[in-house]
Short mmCIF file of C-alpha atoms (C1' of nucleotides) in Angstrom, two decimals:
data_model
loop_
_atom_site.label_atom_id
_atom_site.label_comp_id
_atom_site.label_asym_id
_atom_site.label_seq_id
_atom_site.Cartn_x
_atom_site.Cartn_y
_atom_site.Cartn_z
CA UNK A 1 5.15 -2.27 -11.39
CA UNK A 2 2.49 0.24 -12.78
CA UNK A 3 1.47 1.67 -9.62
CA UNK A 4 4.18 1.44 -7.45
CA UNK A 5 4.53 4.18 -4.99
CA UNK A 6 1.37 5.20 -5.46
CA UNK A 7 1.09 4.47 -1.65
CA UNK A 8 -0.34 0.90 -1.69
CA UNK A 9 1.06 -2.15 -2.93
CA UNK A 10 4.75 -2.00 -2.03
CA UNK A 11 5.06 -5.65 -2.45
CA UNK A 12 6.22 -5.73 -5.77
CA UNK A 13 8.69 -3.09 -4.95
CA UNK A 14 10.20 -4.81 -2.36
CA UNK A 15 10.26 -8.30 -4.06
CA UNK A 16 11.99 -6.23 -7.02
CA UNK A 17 14.78 -4.92 -4.61
CA UNK A 18 15.21 -8.33 -2.84
CA UNK A 19 15.77 -9.86 -6.34
CA UNK A 20 18.06 -7.00 -7.35
CA UNK A 21 20.41 -8.00 -4.12
CA UNK A 22 20.65 -11.70 -4.91
CA UNK A 23 18.47 -14.12 -7.16
CA UNK A 24 15.66 -15.67 -5.42
CA UNK A 25 12.95 -18.10 -5.77
CA UNK A 26 9.20 -17.60 -4.72
CA UNK A 27 9.93 -19.27 -1.59
CA UNK A 28 13.10 -17.43 -0.72
CA UNK A 29 11.01 -14.37 -1.02
CA UNK A 30 8.24 -15.73 1.21
CA UNK A 31 11.06 -16.58 3.94
CA UNK A 32 12.65 -13.25 3.74
CA UNK A 33 9.52 -11.60 4.05
CA UNK A 34 8.54 -13.78 7.07
CA UNK A 35 11.82 -12.61 8.52
CA UNK A 36 10.91 -9.04 8.14
CA UNK A 37 6.97 -8.84 8.78
CA UNK A 38 6.65 -11.56 10.99
CA UNK A 39 4.18 -13.20 8.86
CA UNK A 40 4.89 -15.49 5.94
CA UNK A 41 2.83 -14.27 2.79
CA UNK A 42 0.54 -16.59 1.27
CA UNK A 43 1.66 -18.47 -2.18
CA UNK A 44 -1.28 -16.47 -3.77
CA UNK A 45 0.33 -13.45 -2.75
CA UNK A 46 3.73 -14.12 -3.82
CA UNK A 47 3.72 -15.83 -7.03
CA UNK A 48 1.32 -13.67 -9.10
CA UNK A 49 3.75 -10.76 -8.26
CA UNK A 50 6.71 -12.79 -9.88
CA UNK A 51 4.50 -13.56 -12.82
CA UNK A 52 3.62 -9.73 -13.35
CA UNK A 53 7.41 -8.61 -12.68
CA UNK A 54 8.50 -11.35 -15.09
CA UNK A 55 5.71 -10.14 -17.90
CA UNK A 56 6.83 -6.91 -17.45
CA UNK A 57 10.44 -7.71 -18.32
CA UNK A 58 11.68 -6.66 -14.90
CA UNK A 59 12.86 -9.89 -13.77
CA UNK A 60 14.03 -13.18 -15.63
CA UNK A 61 13.95 -16.80 -14.77
CA UNK A 62 17.24 -18.38 -14.18
CA UNK A 63 17.51 -21.75 -15.09
CA UNK A 64 19.13 -24.14 -12.72
CA UNK A 65 17.42 -27.31 -13.54
CA UNK A 66 15.65 -27.45 -10.21
CA UNK A 67 12.01 -27.26 -9.44
CA UNK A 68 12.80 -24.17 -7.67
CA UNK A 69 12.72 -21.31 -10.23
CA UNK A 70 15.41 -18.64 -9.63
CA UNK A 71 14.82 -14.98 -10.73
CA UNK A 72 17.47 -12.58 -11.65
CA UNK A 73 16.75 -8.92 -11.88
CA UNK A 74 17.03 -7.43 -15.66
CA UNK A 75 18.68 -4.35 -16.79
CA UNK A 76 15.01 -3.07 -17.44
CA UNK A 77 14.34 -4.22 -13.79
CA UNK A 78 17.08 -2.32 -12.57
CA UNK A 79 15.99 0.98 -14.25
CA UNK A 80 12.51 0.47 -12.91
CA UNK A 81 13.78 -0.34 -9.28
CA UNK A 82 16.08 2.79 -9.49
CA UNK A 83 13.19 5.27 -10.16
CA UNK A 84 10.69 3.53 -8.10
CA UNK A 85 13.54 3.98 -5.20
CA UNK A 86 13.98 7.60 -6.27
CA UNK A 87 9.99 8.15 -5.71
CA UNK A 88 10.18 6.03 -2.43
CA UNK A 89 13.03 8.37 -1.03
CA UNK A 90 10.88 11.53 -1.84
CA UNK A 91 7.82 10.26 -0.53
CA UNK A 92 9.38 8.64 2.73
CA UNK A 93 11.76 11.50 3.25
CA UNK A 94 11.65 11.69 6.89
CA UNK A 95 12.46 7.97 7.51
CA UNK A 96 15.96 8.68 6.67
CA UNK A 97 16.27 9.87 10.29
CA UNK A 98 14.36 6.92 11.63
CA UNK A 99 17.10 4.39 9.95
CA UNK A 100 19.78 6.27 11.56
CA UNK A 101 18.64 6.21 14.72
CA UNK A 102 18.05 2.40 14.52
CA UNK A 103 20.79 1.28 12.54
CA UNK B 1 -4.43 2.59 11.55
CA UNK B 2 -5.22 -1.12 11.69
CA UNK B 3 -3.21 -2.43 8.80
CA UNK B 4 -0.25 -0.03 8.49
CA UNK B 5 2.45 -1.67 7.24
CA UNK B 6 0.73 -4.72 5.76
CA UNK B 7 2.33 -3.70 2.75
CA UNK B 8 -0.61 -1.51 1.31
CA UNK B 9 -1.92 1.60 2.46
CA UNK B 10 0.97 3.71 3.70
CA UNK B 11 -1.00 6.78 3.46
CA UNK B 12 -2.26 6.88 7.14
CA UNK B 13 1.17 6.20 8.18
CA UNK B 14 2.53 9.20 6.22
CA UNK B 15 -0.14 11.53 7.58
CA UNK B 16 0.48 10.52 11.21
CA UNK B 17 4.46 10.99 10.41
CA UNK B 18 3.68 14.40 9.09
CA UNK B 19 1.23 15.45 11.89
CA UNK B 20 3.91 14.37 14.28
CA UNK B 21 6.59 17.02 13.07
CA UNK B 22 4.17 19.69 12.99
CA UNK B 23 0.27 20.47 13.34
CA UNK B 24 -1.36 20.15 9.94
CA UNK B 25 -4.68 20.91 8.37
CA UNK B 26 -6.00 18.46 5.33
CA UNK B 27 -4.75 21.10 2.92
CA UNK B 28 -1.28 21.27 4.64
CA UNK B 29 -1.42 17.49 3.92
CA UNK B 30 -2.37 17.65 0.29
CA UNK B 31 0.37 20.24 -0.05
CA UNK B 32 2.93 18.51 1.56
CA UNK B 33 2.22 15.25 -0.44
CA UNK B 34 2.02 17.23 -3.74
CA UNK B 35 5.56 18.18 -3.12
CA UNK B 36 6.58 14.55 -2.49
CA UNK B 37 4.66 12.59 -4.77
CA UNK B 38 4.26 15.02 -7.46
CA UNK B 39 0.48 14.70 -7.59
CA UNK B 40 -1.84 16.18 -5.07
CA UNK B 41 -4.06 13.54 -3.22
CA UNK B 42 -7.76 14.29 -3.76
CA UNK B 43 -10.02 15.65 -0.98
CA UNK B 44 -11.75 12.28 -0.84
CA UNK B 45 -8.20 10.58 -0.16
CA UNK B 46 -7.02 12.77 2.61
CA UNK B 47 -10.27 13.72 4.71
CA UNK B 48 -11.35 10.11 5.46
CA UNK B 49 -8.00 9.38 6.68
CA UNK B 50 -7.91 12.28 8.98
CA UNK B 51 -11.31 11.21 10.27
CA UNK B 52 -10.14 7.74 10.78
CA UNK B 53 -6.82 8.84 12.67
CA UNK B 54 -9.07 11.18 14.60
CA UNK B 55 -11.60 8.37 15.52
CA UNK B 56 -9.07 6.19 16.49
CA UNK B 57 -7.47 8.82 18.98
CA UNK B 58 -4.30 9.11 17.30
CA UNK B 59 -4.84 12.81 16.24
CA UNK B 60 -6.76 15.37 17.65
CA UNK B 61 -8.19 18.71 16.42
CA UNK B 62 -6.69 21.77 17.69
CA UNK B 63 -9.25 24.63 17.80
CA UNK B 64 -7.83 27.86 16.50
CA UNK B 65 -10.93 29.53 15.58
CA UNK B 66 -10.57 29.34 11.93
CA UNK B 67 -12.14 27.45 9.17
CA UNK B 68 -9.07 25.37 9.02
CA UNK B 69 -8.82 22.46 11.14
CA UNK B 70 -5.48 21.90 12.40
CA UNK B 71 -4.46 18.38 13.76
CA UNK B 72 -2.05 17.59 16.21
CA UNK B 73 -0.99 14.01 17.19
CA UNK B 74 -1.77 12.53 20.55
CA UNK B 75 -0.05 10.41 23.16
CA UNK B 76 -1.75 7.21 21.73
CA UNK B 77 -0.93 8.29 18.11
CA UNK B 78 2.84 8.65 19.27
CA UNK B 79 2.85 5.35 20.40
CA UNK B 80 1.15 3.89 17.42
CA UNK B 81 3.46 5.88 15.15
CA UNK B 82 6.53 4.49 17.04
CA UNK B 83 5.32 0.73 16.54
CA UNK B 84 4.53 1.37 12.95
CA UNK B 85 7.89 2.90 12.54
CA UNK B 86 9.57 -0.02 13.79
CA UNK B 87 7.91 -2.44 11.36
CA UNK B 88 8.41 -0.12 8.40
CA UNK B 89 12.22 -0.29 9.07
CA UNK B 90 12.41 -3.72 9.17
CA UNK B 91 10.18 -4.18 5.94
CA UNK B 92 12.10 -1.69 4.29
CA UNK B 93 15.76 -2.47 5.83
CA UNK B 94 17.56 -2.17 2.76
CA UNK B 95 16.46 1.41 2.01
CA UNK B 96 18.72 2.58 4.65
CA UNK B 97 21.45 2.93 2.17
CA UNK B 98 19.53 4.21 -0.40
CA UNK B 99 18.91 7.18 1.92
CA UNK B 100 22.50 7.33 2.85
CA UNK B 101 23.55 7.70 -0.92
CA UNK B 102 21.05 10.26 -1.43
CA UNK B 103 20.95 12.56 1.58
"C1'" DG C 1 6.91 -47.62 -8.70
"C1'" DC C 2 4.54 -45.34 -5.03
"C1'" DT C 3 4.27 -42.02 -1.43
"C1'" DT C 4 5.38 -37.99 0.61
"C1'" DT C 5 6.87 -33.68 0.41
"C1'" DT C 6 8.08 -29.16 -1.39
"C1'" DA C 7 7.63 -25.46 -4.68
"C1'" DT C 8 4.97 -23.47 -8.16
"C1'" DA C 9 0.49 -21.84 -10.21
"C1'" DT C 10 -4.10 -20.10 -10.43
"C1'" DC C 11 -8.93 -18.96 -9.49
"C1'" DG C 12 -12.29 -16.43 -6.63
"C1'" DG C 13 -13.36 -13.43 -3.23
"C1'" DA C 14 -12.98 -10.28 0.56
"C1'" DT C 15 -11.37 -5.88 1.52
"C1'" DA C 16 -9.46 -1.04 1.53
"C1'" DT C 17 -7.73 2.22 -0.80
"C1'" DG C 18 -7.77 6.24 -3.42
"C1'" DC C 19 -10.65 9.07 -6.66
"C1'" DG C 20 -14.25 11.98 -8.48
"C1'" DA C 21 -18.26 14.41 -7.77
"C1'" DT C 22 -21.10 16.76 -5.20
"C1'" DA C 23 -22.40 19.01 -0.77
"C1'" DT C 24 -21.52 21.65 3.22
"C1'" DT C 25 -19.33 24.92 5.92
"C1'" DG C 26 -17.31 29.13 7.24
"C1'" DA C 27 -14.59 33.19 6.28
"C1'" DA C 28 -13.34 36.89 3.72
"C1'" DA C 29 -14.91 40.43 0.30
"C1'" DA C 30 -18.12 43.26 -2.16
"C1'" DT D 1 -26.14 41.26 3.68
"C1'" DT D 2 -25.00 38.82 -0.36
"C1'" DT D 3 -21.43 36.90 -3.09
"C1'" DT D 4 -17.40 34.70 -3.46
"C1'" DC D 5 -14.14 31.30 -2.55
"C1'" DA D 6 -11.40 28.03 0.30
"C1'" DA D 7 -11.48 24.30 3.09
"C1'" DT D 8 -13.71 20.22 4.84
"C1'" DA D 9 -16.82 16.61 4.57
"C1'" DT D 10 -19.25 12.45 2.40
"C1'" DC D 11 -20.79 9.02 -0.86
"C1'" DG D 12 -20.23 5.68 -4.54
"C1'" DC D 13 -17.23 3.57 -7.34
"C1'" DA D 14 -13.35 1.13 -9.83
"C1'" DT D 15 -9.43 -1.04 -8.77
"C1'" DA D 16 -5.72 -3.59 -7.10
"C1'" DT D 17 -4.18 -6.53 -3.41
"C1'" DC D 18 -3.46 -10.01 -0.76
"C1'" DC D 19 -5.57 -14.18 1.36
"C1'" DG D 20 -7.18 -18.75 1.43
"C1'" DA D 21 -8.06 -23.02 -1.29
"C1'" DT D 22 -7.05 -25.99 -4.51
"C1'" DA D 23 -4.46 -27.92 -8.36
"C1'" DT D 24 -0.04 -28.99 -10.53
"C1'" DA D 25 4.62 -30.31 -10.94
"C1'" DA D 26 8.87 -32.08 -9.67
"C1'" DA D 27 12.12 -33.99 -6.41
"C1'" DA D 28 13.00 -37.02 -2.56
"C1'" DG D 29 12.39 -40.89 0.35
"C1'" DC D 30 11.12 -45.54 1.04
#
DNA sequence: GCTTTTATATCGGATATGCGATATTGAAAA
DNA sequence: TTTTCAATATCGCATATCCGATATAAAAGC
């Protein structure tokens, strides 16, 4: 997640955040993003992100015998997410109020 | 702000949000982003965004006689911001908690 | 065993973003 | 008036993103 929070490409950030909450597969992630965004990201969008996160050591495959690969976040990934979250909150500082209004 | 919240390019979103809070110039915005991000975005980053927002009718130049151009948000810009904010909150739903922890 | 379906993987390409460099403008200072 | 400086403006470019298409693989159903 080299350039996370450089103002473009928050996808890997979100994906890492999602996997942090619970182990997820590529399909799980596509589903979840469909719920949030309205549109389901294409396979060519999601899988390369998973690969990159995996190669960076931020997530790790959980073997469950099935075709579907679930990923879990690693220690390293948690640290990365923490740092990215800090940045995110600084950048989108104002959004705090919006969330409060809404939730 | 055609593609706001398509997961890349949140800069125009932030800029619109900032200008909504108070009238700002390009320099003001660069300063504010430096505070938040750590690095000051280059002129080539900020001014084209202002131009685009202006051409879309989301912001409007405020004549103050000075060299510095202040922009204010327009009615149309407010609507756009509102819609974008709604999307933002849906996508980054989880971040609500983070903000609460932090602020 | 064969077909269908579902999930994963990869590749090429279009796109827009953000930067650096440079030019221009206008105000203030000298 | 000229110089200096700060803010704005524009241009070309490298880059990463995300998509669509396609391929592979594995499970399920028949």
